[in-house]
CSV table of C-alpha atoms in Angstrom, one decimal:
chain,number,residue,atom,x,y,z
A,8,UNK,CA,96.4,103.0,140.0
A,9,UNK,CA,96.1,106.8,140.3
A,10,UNK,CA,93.2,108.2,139.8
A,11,UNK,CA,92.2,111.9,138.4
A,12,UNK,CA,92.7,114.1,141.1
A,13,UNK,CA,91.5,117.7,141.0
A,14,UNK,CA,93.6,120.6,141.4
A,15,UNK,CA,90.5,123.4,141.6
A,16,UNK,CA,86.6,123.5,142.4
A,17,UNK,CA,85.4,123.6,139.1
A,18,UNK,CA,88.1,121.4,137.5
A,19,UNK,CA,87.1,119.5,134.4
A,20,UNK,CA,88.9,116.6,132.0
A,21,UNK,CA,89.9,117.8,128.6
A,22,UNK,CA,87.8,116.1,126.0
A,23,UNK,CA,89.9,113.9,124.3
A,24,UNK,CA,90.1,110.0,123.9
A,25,UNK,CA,92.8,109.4,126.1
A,26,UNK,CA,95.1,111.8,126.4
A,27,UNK,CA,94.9,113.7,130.2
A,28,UNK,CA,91.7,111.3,130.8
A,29,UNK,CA,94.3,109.8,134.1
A,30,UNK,CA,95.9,113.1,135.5
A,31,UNK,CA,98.0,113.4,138.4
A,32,UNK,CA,98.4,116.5,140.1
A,33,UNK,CA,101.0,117.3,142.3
A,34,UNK,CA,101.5,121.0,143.8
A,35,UNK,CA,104.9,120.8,143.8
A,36,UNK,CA,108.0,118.2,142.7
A,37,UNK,CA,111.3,117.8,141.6
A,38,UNK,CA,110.5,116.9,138.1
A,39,UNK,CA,107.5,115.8,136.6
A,40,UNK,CA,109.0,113.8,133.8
A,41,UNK,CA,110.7,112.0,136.9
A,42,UNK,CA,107.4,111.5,138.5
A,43,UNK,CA,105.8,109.9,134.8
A,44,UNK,CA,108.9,107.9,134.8
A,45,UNK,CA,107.8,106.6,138.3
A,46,UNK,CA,104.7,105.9,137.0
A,47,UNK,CA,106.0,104.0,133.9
A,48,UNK,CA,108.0,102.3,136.5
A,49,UNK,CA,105.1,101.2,138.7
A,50,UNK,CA,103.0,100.1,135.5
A,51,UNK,CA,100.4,102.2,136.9
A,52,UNK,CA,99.8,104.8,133.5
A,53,UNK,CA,97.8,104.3,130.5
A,54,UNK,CA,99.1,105.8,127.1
A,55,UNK,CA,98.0,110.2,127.7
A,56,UNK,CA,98.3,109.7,131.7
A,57,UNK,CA,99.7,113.3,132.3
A,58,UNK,CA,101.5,114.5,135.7
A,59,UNK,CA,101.1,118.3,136.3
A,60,UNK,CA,102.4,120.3,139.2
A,61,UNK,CA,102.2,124.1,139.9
A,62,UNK,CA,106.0,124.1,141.3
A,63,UNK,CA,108.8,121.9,139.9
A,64,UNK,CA,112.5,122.2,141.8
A,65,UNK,CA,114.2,120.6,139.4
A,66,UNK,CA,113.1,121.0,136.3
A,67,UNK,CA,115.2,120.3,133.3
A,68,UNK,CA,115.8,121.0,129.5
A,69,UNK,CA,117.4,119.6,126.6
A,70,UNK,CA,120.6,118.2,127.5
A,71,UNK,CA,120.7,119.1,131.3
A,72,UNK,CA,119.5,122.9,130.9
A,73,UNK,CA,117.8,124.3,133.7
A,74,UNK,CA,114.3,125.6,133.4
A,75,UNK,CA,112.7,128.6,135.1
A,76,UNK,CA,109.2,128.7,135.9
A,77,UNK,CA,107.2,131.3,138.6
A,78,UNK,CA,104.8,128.5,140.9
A,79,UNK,CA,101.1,128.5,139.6
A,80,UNK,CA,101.9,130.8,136.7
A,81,UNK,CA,102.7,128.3,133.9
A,82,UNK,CA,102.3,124.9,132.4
A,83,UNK,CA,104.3,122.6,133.5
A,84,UNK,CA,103.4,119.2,132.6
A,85,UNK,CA,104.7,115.4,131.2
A,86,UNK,CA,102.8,113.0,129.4
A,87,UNK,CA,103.3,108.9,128.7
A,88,UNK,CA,102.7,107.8,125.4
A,89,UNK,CA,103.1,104.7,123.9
A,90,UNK,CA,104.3,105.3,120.0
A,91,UNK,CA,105.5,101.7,119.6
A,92,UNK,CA,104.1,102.5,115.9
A,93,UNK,CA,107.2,104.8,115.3
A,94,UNK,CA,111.1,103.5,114.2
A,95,UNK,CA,113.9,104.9,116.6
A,96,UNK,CA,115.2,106.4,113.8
A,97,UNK,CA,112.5,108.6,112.9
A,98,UNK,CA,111.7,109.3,117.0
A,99,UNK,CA,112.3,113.1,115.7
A,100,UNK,CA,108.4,112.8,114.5
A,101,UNK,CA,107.2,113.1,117.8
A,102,UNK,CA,109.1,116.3,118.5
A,103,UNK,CA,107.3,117.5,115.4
A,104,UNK,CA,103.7,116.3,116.0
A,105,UNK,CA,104.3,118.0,119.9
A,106,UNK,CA,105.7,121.5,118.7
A,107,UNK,CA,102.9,121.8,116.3
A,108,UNK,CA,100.0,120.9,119.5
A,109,UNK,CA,102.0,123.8,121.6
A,110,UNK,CA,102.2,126.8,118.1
A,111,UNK,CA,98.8,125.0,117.4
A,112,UNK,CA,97.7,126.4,121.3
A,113,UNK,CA,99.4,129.9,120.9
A,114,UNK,CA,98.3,130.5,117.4
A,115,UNK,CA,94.4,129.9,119.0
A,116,UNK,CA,95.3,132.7,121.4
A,117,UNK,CA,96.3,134.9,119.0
A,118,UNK,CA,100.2,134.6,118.9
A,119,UNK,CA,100.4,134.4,115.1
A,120,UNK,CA,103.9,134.9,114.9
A,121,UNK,CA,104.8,132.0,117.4
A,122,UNK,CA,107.0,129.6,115.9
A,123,UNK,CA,109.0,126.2,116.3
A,124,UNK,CA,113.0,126.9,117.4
A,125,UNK,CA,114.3,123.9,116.6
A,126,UNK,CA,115.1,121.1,118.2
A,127,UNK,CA,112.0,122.0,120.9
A,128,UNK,CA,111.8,125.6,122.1
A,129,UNK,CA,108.6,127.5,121.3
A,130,UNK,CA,109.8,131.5,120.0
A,131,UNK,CA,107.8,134.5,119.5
A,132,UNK,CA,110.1,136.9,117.7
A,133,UNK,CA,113.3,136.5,119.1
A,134,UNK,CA,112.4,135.1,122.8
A,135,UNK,CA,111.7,131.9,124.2
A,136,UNK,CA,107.7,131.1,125.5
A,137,UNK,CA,108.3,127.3,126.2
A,138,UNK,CA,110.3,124.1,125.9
A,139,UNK,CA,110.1,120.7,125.1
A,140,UNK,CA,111.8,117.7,126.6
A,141,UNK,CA,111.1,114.3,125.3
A,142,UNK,CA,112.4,110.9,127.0
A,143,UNK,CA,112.4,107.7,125.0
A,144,UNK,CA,112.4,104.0,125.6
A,145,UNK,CA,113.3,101.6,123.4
A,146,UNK,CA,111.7,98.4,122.4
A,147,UNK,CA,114.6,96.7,119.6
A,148,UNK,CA,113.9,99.3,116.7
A,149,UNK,CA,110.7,101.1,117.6
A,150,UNK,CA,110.0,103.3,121.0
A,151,UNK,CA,108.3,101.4,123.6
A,152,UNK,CA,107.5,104.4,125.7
A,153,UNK,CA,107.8,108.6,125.4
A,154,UNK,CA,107.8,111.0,128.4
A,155,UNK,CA,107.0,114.6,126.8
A,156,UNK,CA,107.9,117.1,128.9
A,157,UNK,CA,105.8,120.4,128.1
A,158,UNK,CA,107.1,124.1,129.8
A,159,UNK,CA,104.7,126.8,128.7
A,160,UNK,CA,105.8,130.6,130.3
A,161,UNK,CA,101.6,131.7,130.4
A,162,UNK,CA,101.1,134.3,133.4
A,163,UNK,CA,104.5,134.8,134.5
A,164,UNK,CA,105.6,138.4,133.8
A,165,UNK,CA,109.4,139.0,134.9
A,166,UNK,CA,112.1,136.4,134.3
A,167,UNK,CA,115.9,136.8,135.2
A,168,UNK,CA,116.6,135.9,131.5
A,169,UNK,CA,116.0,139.0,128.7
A,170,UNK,CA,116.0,136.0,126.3
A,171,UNK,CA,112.4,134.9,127.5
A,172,UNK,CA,108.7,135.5,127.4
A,173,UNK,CA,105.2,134.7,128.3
A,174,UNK,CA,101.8,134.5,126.8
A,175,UNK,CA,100.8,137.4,129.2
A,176,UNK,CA,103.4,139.3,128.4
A,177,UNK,CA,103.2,139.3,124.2
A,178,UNK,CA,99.1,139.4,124.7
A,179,UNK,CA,99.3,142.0,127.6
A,180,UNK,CA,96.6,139.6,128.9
A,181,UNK,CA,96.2,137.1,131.7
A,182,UNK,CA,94.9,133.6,131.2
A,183,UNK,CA,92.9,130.4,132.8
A,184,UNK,CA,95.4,128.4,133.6
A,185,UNK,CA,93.2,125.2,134.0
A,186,UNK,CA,91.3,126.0,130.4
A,187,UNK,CA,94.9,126.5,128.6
A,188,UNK,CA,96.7,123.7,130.0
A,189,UNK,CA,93.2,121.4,128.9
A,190,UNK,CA,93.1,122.9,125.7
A,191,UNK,CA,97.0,121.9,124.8
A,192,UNK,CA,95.9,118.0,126.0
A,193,UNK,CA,93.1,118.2,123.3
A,194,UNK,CA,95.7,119.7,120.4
A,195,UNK,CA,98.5,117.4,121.6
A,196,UNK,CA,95.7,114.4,121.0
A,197,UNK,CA,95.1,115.7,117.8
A,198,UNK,CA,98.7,115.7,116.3
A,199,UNK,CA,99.8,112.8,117.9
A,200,UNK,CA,96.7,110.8,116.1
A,201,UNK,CA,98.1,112.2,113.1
A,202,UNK,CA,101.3,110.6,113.9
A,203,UNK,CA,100.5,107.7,114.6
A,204,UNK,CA,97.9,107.9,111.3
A,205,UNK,CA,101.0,107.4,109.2
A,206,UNK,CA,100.8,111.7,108.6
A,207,UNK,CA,104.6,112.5,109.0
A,208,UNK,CA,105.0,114.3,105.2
A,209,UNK,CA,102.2,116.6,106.4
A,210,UNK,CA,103.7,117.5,109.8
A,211,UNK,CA,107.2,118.0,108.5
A,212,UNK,CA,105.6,120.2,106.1
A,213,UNK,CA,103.8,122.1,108.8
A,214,UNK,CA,106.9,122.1,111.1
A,215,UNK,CA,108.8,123.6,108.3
A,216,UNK,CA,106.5,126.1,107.9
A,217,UNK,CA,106.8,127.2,111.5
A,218,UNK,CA,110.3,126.6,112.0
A,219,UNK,CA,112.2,129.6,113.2
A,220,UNK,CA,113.9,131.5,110.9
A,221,UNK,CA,113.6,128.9,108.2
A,222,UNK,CA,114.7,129.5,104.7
A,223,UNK,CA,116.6,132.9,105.9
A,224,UNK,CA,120.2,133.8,106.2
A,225,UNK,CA,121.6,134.0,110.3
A,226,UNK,CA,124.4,134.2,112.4
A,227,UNK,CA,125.1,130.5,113.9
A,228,UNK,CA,128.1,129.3,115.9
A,229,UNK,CA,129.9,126.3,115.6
A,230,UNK,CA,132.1,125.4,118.8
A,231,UNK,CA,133.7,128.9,118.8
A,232,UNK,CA,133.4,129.9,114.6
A,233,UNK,CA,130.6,132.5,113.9
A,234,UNK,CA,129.2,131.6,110.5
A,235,UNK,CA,126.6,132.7,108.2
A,236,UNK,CA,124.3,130.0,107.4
A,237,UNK,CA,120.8,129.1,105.8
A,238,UNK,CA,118.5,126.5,107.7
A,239,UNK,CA,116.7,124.0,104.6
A,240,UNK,CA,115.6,121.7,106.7
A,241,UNK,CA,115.5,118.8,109.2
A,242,UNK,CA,115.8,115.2,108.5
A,243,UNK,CA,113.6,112.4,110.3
A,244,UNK,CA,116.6,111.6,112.8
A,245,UNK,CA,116.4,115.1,113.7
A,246,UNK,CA,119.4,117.0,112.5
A,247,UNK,CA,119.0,120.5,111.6
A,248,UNK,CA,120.5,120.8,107.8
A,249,UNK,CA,122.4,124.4,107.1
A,250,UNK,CA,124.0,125.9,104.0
A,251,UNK,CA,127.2,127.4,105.1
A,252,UNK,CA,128.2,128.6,101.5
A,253,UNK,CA,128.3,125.9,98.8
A,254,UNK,CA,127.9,123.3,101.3
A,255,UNK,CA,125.1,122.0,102.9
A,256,UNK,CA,125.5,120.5,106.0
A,257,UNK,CA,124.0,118.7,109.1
A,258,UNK,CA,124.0,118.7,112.5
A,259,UNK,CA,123.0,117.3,115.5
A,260,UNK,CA,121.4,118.8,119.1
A,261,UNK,CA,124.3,121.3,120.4
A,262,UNK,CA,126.7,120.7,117.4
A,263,UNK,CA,124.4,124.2,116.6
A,264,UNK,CA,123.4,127.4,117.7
A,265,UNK,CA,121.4,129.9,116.9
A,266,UNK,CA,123.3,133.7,117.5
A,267,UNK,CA,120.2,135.8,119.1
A,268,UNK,CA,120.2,139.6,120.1
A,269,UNK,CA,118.1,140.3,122.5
């Protein structure tokens, strides 16, 4: 089995039950979901085993999007879980309980107006800070296993995207890597415990209350239509429900976009 390996001098565990207590770093990789998968593979993880690396070639997004990440600047990161406690068909939970940990992390440092872009991007104002990619396995009607993928943009300061941002760049700050990354391991713990304490009506209500541009009238398209529409909420199989004049109506990941001027 892996053990914790150290990825600087004065490099401490997070303090949390599990979660991060059998960390893996790698300097770089392909993909660091891929390596948990390895793992899961090997049946050498415990449930909060996280993989972190400081350069990943190949990492990926929701539905094959590419991510871009500067080498030692951000987090980059995948955890194994175990929710075998939640029904496949309210796996969209989990996204919840992990957007809150990350807005829960930037909120700490001062990024008030951070906020959940639904299905799993992290905003500030009208640009991107992070992403969330989460790969399930299914045991008959519950999830056997969970691979969350976590990219936070922390010291980076130039990206070939307009659309994006970091945490140095909105606090006009640098940060500790190492004590960031630790800290999110401690607030993921913390929200997934309250999943899988049965406390889904009080994180729908605190995703809804961070959800980006929630309540308000946008711009969306839909295939090639521009349409003016009203997000009211999301349902527990994760579809984003939209007033589009009298009708309300749902959708599923990439049946929906927001339209964003940067």
């Amino acid at each position: 089995m892996y053990k914790s390996i150290k990825f600087c001098s004065n490099y401490m565990l997070p303090n949390t039950l599990f979660m991060g207590q059998q960390l893996l770093f790698i300097a770089a990789c392909a993909s660091t979901n891929s390596e948990a998968q390895q793992l899961l593979i090997k049946n050498e993880a415990t449930e909060g085993c996280t993989v972190i690396t400081h350069k990943q070639t190949q990492g990926r997004g929701q539905r094959g999007n590419s991510w871009e990440a500067e080498p030692g600047q951000n987090i980059t990161l995948s955890v194994i879980l175990s929710p075998s406690f939640l029904a496949v068909r309210r796996q969209f939970y989990l996204n919840m309980a992990v957007s809150l940990a990350v807005l829960d992390l930037l909120r700490e440092q001062g990024m008030q107006k951070a906020q959940v872009k639904w299905p799993n991007d992290l905003f500030f104002e009208d640009k991107k800070l992070g992403g969330i990619l989460i790969e399930n396995t299914i045991n008959s009607h519950t999830l056997q296993h969970s691979i969350v993928g976590i990219g936070l943009n922390v010291n980076q300061l130039r990206f070939s995207s307009p659309a994006a941002t970091s945490m140095a760049n909105v606090s006009r700050r640098a940060f500790d890597l190492e004590k960031v990354t630790m800290r999110l391991l401690e607030l993921l713990e913390k929200r997934y415990l309250q999943l899988r304490n049965g406390q889904t009506d009080r994180l729908k209500v605190e995703y809804l209350q961070g959800l980006y541009r929630y309540q308000e009238v946008h711009a969306f398209k839909i295939g090639d239509q521009e349409v003016q529409g009203q997000i009211l909420g999301v349902n527990e199989e994760g579809r984003l429900a939209v007033k589009i004049g009298n009708e309300l109506r749902y959708f599923d990941f990439k049946e929906i976009a927001h339209v964003i001027n940067c």
